[in-house]
JSON list of C-alpha atoms in Angstrom, two decimals:
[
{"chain": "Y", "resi": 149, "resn": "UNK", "atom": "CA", "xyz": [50.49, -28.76, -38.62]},
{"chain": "Y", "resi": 150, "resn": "UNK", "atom": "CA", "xyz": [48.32, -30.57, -36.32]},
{"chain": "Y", "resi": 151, "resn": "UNK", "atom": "CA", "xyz": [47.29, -34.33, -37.53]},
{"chain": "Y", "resi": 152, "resn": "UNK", "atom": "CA", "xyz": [44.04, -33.56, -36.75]},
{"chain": "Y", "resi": 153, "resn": "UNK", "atom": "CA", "xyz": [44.32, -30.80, -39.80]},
{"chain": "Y", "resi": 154, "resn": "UNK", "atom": "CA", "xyz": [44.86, -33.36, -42.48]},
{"chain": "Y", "resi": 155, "resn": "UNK", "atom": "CA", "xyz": [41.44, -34.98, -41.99]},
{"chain": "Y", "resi": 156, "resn": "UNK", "atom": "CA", "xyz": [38.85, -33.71, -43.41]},
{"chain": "Y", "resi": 157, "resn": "UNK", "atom": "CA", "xyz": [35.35, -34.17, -42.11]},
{"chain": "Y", "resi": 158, "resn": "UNK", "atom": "CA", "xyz": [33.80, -36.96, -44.12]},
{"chain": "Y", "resi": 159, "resn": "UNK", "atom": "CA", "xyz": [31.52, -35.60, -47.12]},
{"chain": "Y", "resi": 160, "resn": "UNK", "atom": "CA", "xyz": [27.50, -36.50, -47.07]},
{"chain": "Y", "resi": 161, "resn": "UNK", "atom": "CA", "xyz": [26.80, -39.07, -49.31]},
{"chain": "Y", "resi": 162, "resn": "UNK", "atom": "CA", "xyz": [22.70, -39.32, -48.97]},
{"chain": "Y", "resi": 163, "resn": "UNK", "atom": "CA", "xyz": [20.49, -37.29, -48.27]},
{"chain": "Y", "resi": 164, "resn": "UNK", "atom": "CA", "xyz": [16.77, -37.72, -47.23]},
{"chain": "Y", "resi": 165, "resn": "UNK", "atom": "CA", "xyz": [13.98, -35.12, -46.90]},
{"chain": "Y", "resi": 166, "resn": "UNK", "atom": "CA", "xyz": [10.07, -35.55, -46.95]},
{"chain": "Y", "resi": 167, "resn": "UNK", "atom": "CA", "xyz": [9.09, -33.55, -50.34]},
{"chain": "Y", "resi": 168, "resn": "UNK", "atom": "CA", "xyz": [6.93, -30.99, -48.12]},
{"chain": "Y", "resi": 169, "resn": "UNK", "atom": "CA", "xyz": [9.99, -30.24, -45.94]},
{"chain": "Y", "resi": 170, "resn": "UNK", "atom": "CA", "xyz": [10.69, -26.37, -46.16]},
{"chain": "Y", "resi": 171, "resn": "UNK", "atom": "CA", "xyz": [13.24, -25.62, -48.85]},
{"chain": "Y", "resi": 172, "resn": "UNK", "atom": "CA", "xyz": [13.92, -28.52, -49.79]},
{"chain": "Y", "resi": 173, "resn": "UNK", "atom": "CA", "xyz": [14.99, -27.60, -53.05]},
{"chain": "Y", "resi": 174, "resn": "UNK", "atom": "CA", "xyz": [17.82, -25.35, -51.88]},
{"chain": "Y", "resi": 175, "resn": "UNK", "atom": "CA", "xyz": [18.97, -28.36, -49.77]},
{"chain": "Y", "resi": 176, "resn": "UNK", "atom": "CA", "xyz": [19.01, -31.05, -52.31]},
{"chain": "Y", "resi": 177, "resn": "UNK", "atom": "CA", "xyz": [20.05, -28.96, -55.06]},
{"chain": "Y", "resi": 178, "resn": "UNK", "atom": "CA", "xyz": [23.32, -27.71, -52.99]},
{"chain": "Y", "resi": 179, "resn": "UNK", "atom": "CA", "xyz": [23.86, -31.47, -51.98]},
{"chain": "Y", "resi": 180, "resn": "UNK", "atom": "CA", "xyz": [23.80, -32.43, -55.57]},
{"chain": "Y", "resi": 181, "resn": "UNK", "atom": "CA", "xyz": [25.77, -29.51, -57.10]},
{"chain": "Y", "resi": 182, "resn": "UNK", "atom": "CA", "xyz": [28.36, -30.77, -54.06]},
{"chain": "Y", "resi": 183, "resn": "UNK", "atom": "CA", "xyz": [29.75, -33.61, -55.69]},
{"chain": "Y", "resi": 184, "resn": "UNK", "atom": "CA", "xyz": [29.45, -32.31, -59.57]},
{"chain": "Y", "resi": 185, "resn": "UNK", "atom": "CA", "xyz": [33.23, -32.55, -60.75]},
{"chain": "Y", "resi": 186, "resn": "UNK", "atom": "CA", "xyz": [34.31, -28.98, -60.74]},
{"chain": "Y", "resi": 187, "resn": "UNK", "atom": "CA", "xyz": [35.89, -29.92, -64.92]},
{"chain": "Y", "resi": 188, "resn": "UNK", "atom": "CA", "xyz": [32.63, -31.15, -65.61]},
{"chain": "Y", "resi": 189, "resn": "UNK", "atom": "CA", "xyz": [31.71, -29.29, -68.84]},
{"chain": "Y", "resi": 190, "resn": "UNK", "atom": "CA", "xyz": [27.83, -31.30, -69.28]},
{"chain": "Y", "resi": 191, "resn": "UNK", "atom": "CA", "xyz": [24.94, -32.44, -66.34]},
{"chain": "Y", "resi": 192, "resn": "UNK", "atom": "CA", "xyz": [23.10, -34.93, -67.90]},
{"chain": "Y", "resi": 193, "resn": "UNK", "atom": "CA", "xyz": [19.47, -35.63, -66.03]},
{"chain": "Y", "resi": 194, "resn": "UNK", "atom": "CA", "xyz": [18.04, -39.18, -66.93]},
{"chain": "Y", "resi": 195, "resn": "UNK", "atom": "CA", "xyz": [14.50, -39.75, -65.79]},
{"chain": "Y", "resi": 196, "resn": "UNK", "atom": "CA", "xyz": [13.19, -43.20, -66.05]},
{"chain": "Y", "resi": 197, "resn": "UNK", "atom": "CA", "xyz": [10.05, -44.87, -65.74]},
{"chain": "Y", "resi": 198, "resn": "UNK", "atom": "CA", "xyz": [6.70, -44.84, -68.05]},
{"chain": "Y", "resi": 199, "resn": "UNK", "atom": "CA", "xyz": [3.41, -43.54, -67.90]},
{"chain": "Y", "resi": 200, "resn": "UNK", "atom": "CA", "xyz": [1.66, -46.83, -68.45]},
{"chain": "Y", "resi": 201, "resn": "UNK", "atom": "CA", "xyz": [1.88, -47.29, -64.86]},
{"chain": "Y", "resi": 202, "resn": "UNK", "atom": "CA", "xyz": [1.31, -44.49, -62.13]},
{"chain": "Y", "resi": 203, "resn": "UNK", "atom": "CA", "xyz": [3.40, -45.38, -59.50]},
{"chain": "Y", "resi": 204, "resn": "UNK", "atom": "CA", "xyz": [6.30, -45.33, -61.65]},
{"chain": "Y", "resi": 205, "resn": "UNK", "atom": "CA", "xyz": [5.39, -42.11, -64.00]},
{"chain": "Y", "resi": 206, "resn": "UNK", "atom": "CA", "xyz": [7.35, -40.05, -61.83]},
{"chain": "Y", "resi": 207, "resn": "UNK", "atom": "CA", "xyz": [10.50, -39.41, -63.67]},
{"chain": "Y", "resi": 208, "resn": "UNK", "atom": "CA", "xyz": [8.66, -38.75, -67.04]},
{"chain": "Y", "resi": 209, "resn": "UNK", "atom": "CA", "xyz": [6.70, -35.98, -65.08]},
{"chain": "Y", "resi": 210, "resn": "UNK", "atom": "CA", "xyz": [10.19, -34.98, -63.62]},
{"chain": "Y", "resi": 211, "resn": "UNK", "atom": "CA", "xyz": [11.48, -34.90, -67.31]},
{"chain": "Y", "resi": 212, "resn": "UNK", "atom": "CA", "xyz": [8.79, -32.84, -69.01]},
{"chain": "Y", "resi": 213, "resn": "UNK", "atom": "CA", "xyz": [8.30, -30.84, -65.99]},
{"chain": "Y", "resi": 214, "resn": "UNK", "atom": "CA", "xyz": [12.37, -29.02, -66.59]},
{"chain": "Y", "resi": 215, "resn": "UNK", "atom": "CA", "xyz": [11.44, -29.75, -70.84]},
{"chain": "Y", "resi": 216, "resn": "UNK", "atom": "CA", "xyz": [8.97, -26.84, -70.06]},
{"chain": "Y", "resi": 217, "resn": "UNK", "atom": "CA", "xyz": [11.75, -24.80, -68.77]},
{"chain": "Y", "resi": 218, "resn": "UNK", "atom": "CA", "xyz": [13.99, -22.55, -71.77]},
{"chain": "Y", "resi": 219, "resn": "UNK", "atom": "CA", "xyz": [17.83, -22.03, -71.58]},
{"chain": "Y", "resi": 220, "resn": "UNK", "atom": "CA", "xyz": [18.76, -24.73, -69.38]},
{"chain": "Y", "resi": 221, "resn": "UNK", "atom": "CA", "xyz": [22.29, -25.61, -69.22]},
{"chain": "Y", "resi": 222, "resn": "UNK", "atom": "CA", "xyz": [20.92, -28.97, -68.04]},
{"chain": "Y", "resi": 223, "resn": "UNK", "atom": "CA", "xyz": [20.40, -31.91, -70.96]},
{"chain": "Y", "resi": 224, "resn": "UNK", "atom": "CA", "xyz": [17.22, -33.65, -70.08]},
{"chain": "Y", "resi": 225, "resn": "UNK", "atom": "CA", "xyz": [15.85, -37.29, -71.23]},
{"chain": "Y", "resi": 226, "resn": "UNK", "atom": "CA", "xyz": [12.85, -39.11, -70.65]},
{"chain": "Y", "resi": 227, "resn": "UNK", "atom": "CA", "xyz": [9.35, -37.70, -70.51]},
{"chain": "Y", "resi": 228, "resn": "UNK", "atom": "CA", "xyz": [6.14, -38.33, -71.21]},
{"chain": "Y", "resi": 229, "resn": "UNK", "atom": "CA", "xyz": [6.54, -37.88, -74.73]},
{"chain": "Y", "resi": 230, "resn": "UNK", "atom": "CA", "xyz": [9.58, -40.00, -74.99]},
{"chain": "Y", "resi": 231, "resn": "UNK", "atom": "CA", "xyz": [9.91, -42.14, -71.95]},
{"chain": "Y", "resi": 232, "resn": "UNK", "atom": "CA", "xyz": [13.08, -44.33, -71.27]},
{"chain": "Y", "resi": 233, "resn": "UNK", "atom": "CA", "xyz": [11.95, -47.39, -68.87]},
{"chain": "Y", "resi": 234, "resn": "UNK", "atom": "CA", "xyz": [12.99, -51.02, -68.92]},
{"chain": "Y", "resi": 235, "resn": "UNK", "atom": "CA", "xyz": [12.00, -52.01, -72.40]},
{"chain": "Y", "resi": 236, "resn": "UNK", "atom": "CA", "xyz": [14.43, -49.61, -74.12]},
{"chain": "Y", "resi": 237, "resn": "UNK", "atom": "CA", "xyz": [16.84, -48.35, -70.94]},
{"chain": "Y", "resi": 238, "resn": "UNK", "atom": "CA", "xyz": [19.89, -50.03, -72.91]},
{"chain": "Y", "resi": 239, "resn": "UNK", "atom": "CA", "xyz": [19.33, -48.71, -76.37]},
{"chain": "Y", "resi": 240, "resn": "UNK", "atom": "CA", "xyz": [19.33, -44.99, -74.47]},
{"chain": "Y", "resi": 241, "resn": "UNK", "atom": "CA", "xyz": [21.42, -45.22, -72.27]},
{"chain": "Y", "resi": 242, "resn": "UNK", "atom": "CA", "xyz": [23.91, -46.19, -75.34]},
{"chain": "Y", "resi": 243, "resn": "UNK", "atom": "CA", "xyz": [22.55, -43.09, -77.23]},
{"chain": "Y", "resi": 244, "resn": "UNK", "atom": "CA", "xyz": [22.65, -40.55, -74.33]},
{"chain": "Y", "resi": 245, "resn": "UNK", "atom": "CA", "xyz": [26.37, -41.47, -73.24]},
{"chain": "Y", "resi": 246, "resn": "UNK", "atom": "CA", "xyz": [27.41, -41.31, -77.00]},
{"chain": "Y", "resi": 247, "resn": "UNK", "atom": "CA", "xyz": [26.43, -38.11, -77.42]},
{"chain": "Y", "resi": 248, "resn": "UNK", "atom": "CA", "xyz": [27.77, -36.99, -73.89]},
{"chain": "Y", "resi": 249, "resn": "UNK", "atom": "CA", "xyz": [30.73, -39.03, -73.16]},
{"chain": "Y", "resi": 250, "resn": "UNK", "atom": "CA", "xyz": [32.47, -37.13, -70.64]},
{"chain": "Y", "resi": 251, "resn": "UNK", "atom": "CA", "xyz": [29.06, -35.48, -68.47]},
{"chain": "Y", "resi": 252, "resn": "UNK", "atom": "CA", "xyz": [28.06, -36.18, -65.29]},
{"chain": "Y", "resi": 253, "resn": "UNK", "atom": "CA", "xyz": [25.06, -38.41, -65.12]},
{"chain": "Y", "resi": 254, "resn": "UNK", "atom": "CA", "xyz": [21.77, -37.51, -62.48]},
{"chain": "Y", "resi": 255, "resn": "UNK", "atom": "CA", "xyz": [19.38, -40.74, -62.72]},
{"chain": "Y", "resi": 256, "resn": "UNK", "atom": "CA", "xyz": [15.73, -40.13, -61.10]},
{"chain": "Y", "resi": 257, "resn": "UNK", "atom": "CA", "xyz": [13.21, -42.81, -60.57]},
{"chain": "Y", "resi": 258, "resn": "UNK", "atom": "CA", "xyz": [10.53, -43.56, -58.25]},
{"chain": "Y", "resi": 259, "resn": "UNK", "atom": "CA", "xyz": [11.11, -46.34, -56.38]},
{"chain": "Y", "resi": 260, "resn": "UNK", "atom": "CA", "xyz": [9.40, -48.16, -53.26]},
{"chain": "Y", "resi": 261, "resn": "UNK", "atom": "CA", "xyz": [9.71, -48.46, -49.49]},
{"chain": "Y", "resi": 262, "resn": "UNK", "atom": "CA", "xyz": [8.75, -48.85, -45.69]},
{"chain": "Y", "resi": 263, "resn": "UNK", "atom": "CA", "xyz": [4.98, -46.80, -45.13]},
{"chain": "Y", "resi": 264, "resn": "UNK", "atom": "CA", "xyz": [6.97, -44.30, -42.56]},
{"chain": "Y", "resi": 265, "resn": "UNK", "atom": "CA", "xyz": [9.06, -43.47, -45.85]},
{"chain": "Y", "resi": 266, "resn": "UNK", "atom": "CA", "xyz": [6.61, -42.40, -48.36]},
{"chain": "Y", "resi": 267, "resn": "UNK", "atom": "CA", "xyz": [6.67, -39.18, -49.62]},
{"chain": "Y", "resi": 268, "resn": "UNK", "atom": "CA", "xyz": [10.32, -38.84, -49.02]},
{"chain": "Y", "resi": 269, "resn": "UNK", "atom": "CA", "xyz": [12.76, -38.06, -52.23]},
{"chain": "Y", "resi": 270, "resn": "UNK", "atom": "CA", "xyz": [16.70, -39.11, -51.23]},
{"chain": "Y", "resi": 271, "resn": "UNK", "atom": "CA", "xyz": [19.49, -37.51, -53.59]},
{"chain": "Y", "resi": 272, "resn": "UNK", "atom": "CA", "xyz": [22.68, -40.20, -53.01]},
{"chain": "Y", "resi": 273, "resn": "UNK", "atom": "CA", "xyz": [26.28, -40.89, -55.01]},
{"chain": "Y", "resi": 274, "resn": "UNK", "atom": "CA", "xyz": [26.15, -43.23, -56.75]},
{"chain": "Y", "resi": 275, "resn": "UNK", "atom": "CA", "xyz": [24.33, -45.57, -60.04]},
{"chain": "Y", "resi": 276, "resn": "UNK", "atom": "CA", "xyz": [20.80, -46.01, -59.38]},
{"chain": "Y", "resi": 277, "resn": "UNK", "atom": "CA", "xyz": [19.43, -49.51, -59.85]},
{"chain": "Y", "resi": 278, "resn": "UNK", "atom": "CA", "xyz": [16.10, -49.39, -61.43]},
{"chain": "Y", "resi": 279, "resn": "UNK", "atom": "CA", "xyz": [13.95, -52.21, -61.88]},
{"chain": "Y", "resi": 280, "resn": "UNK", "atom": "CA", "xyz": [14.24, -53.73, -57.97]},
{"chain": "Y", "resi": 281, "resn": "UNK", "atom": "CA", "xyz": [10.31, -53.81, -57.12]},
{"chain": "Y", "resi": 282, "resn": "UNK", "atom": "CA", "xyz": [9.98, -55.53, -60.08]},
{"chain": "Y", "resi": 283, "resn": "UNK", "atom": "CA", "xyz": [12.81, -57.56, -60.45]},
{"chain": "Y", "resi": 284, "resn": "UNK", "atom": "CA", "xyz": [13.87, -56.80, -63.28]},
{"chain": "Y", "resi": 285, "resn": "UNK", "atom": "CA", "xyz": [18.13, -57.11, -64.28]},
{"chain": "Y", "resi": 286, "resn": "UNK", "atom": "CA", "xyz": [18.74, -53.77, -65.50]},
{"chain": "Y", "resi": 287, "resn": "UNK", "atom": "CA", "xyz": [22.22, -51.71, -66.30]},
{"chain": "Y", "resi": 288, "resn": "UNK", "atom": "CA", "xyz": [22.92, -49.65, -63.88]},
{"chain": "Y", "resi": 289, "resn": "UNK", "atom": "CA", "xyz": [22.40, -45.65, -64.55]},
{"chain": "Y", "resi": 290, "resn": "UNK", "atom": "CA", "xyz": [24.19, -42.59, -63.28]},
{"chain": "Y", "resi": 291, "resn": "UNK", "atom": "CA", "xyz": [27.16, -40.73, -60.91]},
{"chain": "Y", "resi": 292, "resn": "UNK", "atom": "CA", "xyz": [24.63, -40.07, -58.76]},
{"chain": "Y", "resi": 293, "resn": "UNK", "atom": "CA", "xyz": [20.99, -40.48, -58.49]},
{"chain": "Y", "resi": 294, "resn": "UNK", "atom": "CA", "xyz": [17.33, -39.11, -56.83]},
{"chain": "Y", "resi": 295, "resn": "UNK", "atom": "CA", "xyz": [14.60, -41.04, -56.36]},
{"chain": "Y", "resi": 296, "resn": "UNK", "atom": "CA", "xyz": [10.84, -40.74, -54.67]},
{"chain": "Y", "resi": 297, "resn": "UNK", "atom": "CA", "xyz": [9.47, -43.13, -52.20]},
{"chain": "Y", "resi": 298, "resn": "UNK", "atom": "CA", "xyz": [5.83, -43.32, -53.81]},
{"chain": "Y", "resi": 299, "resn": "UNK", "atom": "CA", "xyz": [4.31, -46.43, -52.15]},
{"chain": "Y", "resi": 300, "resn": "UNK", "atom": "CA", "xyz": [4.71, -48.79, -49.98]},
{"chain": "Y", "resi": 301, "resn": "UNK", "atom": "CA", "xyz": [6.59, -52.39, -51.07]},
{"chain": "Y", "resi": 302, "resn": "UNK", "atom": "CA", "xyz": [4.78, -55.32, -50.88]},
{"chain": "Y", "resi": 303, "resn": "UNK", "atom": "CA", "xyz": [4.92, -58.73, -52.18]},
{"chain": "Y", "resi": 304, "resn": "UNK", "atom": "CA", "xyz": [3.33, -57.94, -55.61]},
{"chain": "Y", "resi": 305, "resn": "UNK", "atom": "CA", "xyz": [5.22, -54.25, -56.12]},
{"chain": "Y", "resi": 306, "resn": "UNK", "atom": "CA", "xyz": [3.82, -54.29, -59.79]},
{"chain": "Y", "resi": 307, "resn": "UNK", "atom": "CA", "xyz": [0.16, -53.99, -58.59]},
{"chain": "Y", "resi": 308, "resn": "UNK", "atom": "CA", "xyz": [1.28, -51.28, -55.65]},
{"chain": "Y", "resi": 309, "resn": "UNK", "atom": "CA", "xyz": [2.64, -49.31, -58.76]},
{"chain": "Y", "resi": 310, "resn": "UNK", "atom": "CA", "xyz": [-0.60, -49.49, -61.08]},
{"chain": "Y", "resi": 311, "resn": "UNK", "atom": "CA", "xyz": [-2.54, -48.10, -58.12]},
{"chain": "Y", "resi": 312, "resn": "UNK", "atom": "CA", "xyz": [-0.64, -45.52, -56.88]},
{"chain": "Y", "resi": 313, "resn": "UNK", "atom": "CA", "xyz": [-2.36, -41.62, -56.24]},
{"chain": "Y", "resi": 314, "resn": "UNK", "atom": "CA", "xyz": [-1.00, -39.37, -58.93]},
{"chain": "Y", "resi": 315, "resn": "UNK", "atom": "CA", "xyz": [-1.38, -36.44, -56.70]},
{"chain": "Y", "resi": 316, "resn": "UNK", "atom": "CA", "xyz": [1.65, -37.51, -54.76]},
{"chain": "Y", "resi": 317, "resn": "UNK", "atom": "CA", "xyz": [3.77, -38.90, -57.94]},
{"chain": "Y", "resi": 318, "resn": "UNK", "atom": "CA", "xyz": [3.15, -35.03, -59.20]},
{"chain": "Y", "resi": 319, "resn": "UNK", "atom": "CA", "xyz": [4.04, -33.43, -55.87]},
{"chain": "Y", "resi": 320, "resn": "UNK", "atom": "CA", "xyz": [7.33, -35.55, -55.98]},
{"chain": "Y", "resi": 321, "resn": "UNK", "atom": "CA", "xyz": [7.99, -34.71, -59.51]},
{"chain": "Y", "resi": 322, "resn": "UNK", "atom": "CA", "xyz": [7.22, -31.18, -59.03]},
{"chain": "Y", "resi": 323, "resn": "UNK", "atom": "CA", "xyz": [9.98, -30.91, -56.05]},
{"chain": "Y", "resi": 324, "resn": "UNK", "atom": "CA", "xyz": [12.26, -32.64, -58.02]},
{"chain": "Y", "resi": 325, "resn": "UNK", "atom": "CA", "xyz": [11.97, -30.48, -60.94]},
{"chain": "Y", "resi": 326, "resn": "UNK", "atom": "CA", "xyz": [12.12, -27.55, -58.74]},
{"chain": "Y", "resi": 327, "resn": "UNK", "atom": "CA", "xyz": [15.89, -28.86, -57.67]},
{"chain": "Y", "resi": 328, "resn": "UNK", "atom": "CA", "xyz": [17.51, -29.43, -60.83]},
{"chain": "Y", "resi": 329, "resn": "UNK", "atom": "CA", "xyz": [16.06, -25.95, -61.79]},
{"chain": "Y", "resi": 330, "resn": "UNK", "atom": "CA", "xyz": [17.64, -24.04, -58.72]},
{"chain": "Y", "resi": 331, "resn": "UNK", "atom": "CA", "xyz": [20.75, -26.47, -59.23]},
{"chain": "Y", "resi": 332, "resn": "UNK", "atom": "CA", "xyz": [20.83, -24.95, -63.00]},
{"chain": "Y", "resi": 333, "resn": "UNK", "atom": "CA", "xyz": [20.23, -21.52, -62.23]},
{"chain": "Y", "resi": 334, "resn": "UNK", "atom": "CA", "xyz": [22.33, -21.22, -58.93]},
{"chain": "Y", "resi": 335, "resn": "UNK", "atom": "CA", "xyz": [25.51, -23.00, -60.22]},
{"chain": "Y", "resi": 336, "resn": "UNK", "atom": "CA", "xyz": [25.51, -24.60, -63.59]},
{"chain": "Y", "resi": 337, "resn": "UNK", "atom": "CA", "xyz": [24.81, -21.36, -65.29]},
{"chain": "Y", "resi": 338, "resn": "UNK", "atom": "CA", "xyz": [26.81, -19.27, -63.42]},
{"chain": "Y", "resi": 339, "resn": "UNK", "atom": "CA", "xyz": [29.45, -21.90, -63.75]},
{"chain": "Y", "resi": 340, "resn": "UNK", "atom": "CA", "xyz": [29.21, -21.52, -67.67]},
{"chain": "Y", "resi": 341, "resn": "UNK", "atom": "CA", "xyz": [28.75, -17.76, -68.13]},
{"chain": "Y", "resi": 342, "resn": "UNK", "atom": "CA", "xyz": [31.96, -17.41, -65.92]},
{"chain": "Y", "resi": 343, "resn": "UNK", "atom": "CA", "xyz": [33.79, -20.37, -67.76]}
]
């Protein structure tokens, strides 16, 4: 055996695509379903924010957007109906990992960024933080998380957020969607029918 056979090449840990780029979906969902334990019996999708504010009424959309959708394997929180943002992100979070203590958790939130980076939705390991543009001290959410760059930051984020165009929040959302869906149709329900 060589030494150069007992490395392997180091796995992707982020990845970045506009939302109009071409299959997207595909790409992001096979990213995400890349780093899903294969003993993991639950996915667990988390979608935070509140439709008070436009900017950040992404992962409601993202949430009632895959509600629509029947026979997922995929447990879904936070929509428009029943949002989960800052006010009551503890209280849920306690709920949602009591009832699925062993699942793997998928946080999405829109978040902010450079003007070259709008529009762009980034799937990465890891907790999300929510509540940075605002400042806010929040726990932290999820084994791995996907969020939307739907502005731009600036020094008052909270105003950037109020005035935010919807159609992009929905185009986001809509990709978004459209990945856990092909994630829950191409692998967690084969997974399950064959396990």
């Amino acid at each position: 055996m060589k030494i150069s056979d007992s490395f392997k090449e180091p796995l992707v840990t982020r990845i970045t695509r506009h939302y109009q780029t071409r299959l997207i979906y595909q790409e992001l969902g096979d990213f995400i379903n890349s780093w899903i334990p294969s003993s993991t019996k639950e996915v667990v999708v988390i979608c935070i924010g509140t439709d008070r504010s436009t900017g950040d009424a992404m992962g409601p959309i993202t949430g009632s957007l895959l509600k629509k959708w029947r026979h997922l394997q995929l447990k879904v929180y936070g929509t428009l109906k029943e949002p989960i943002h800052a006010v009551n992100l503890k209280e849920q979070l306690l709920v949602i990992q009591n009832r699925h203590p062993n699942a793997f958790f998928i946080a999405i939130d829109a978040c902010l960024g450079k003007p070259s980076s709008i529009g762009h939705i980034t799937a990465s390991i890891g907790a999300l933080k929510p509540g940075l543009a605002l400042k806010k001290d929040l726990p932290e959410v999820g084994n791995l998380h996907i969020t939307g760059i739907v502005n731009a930051s600036t020094p008052v984020d909270y105003v950037v957020l109020q005035n935010t165009r919807l159609h992009l929040v929905m185009e986001q959302a809509e990709t978004i969607a459209r990945t856990l869906l092909y994630l829950d149709r191409h692998y967690l329900r084969a997974k399950n029918e064959s396990g």
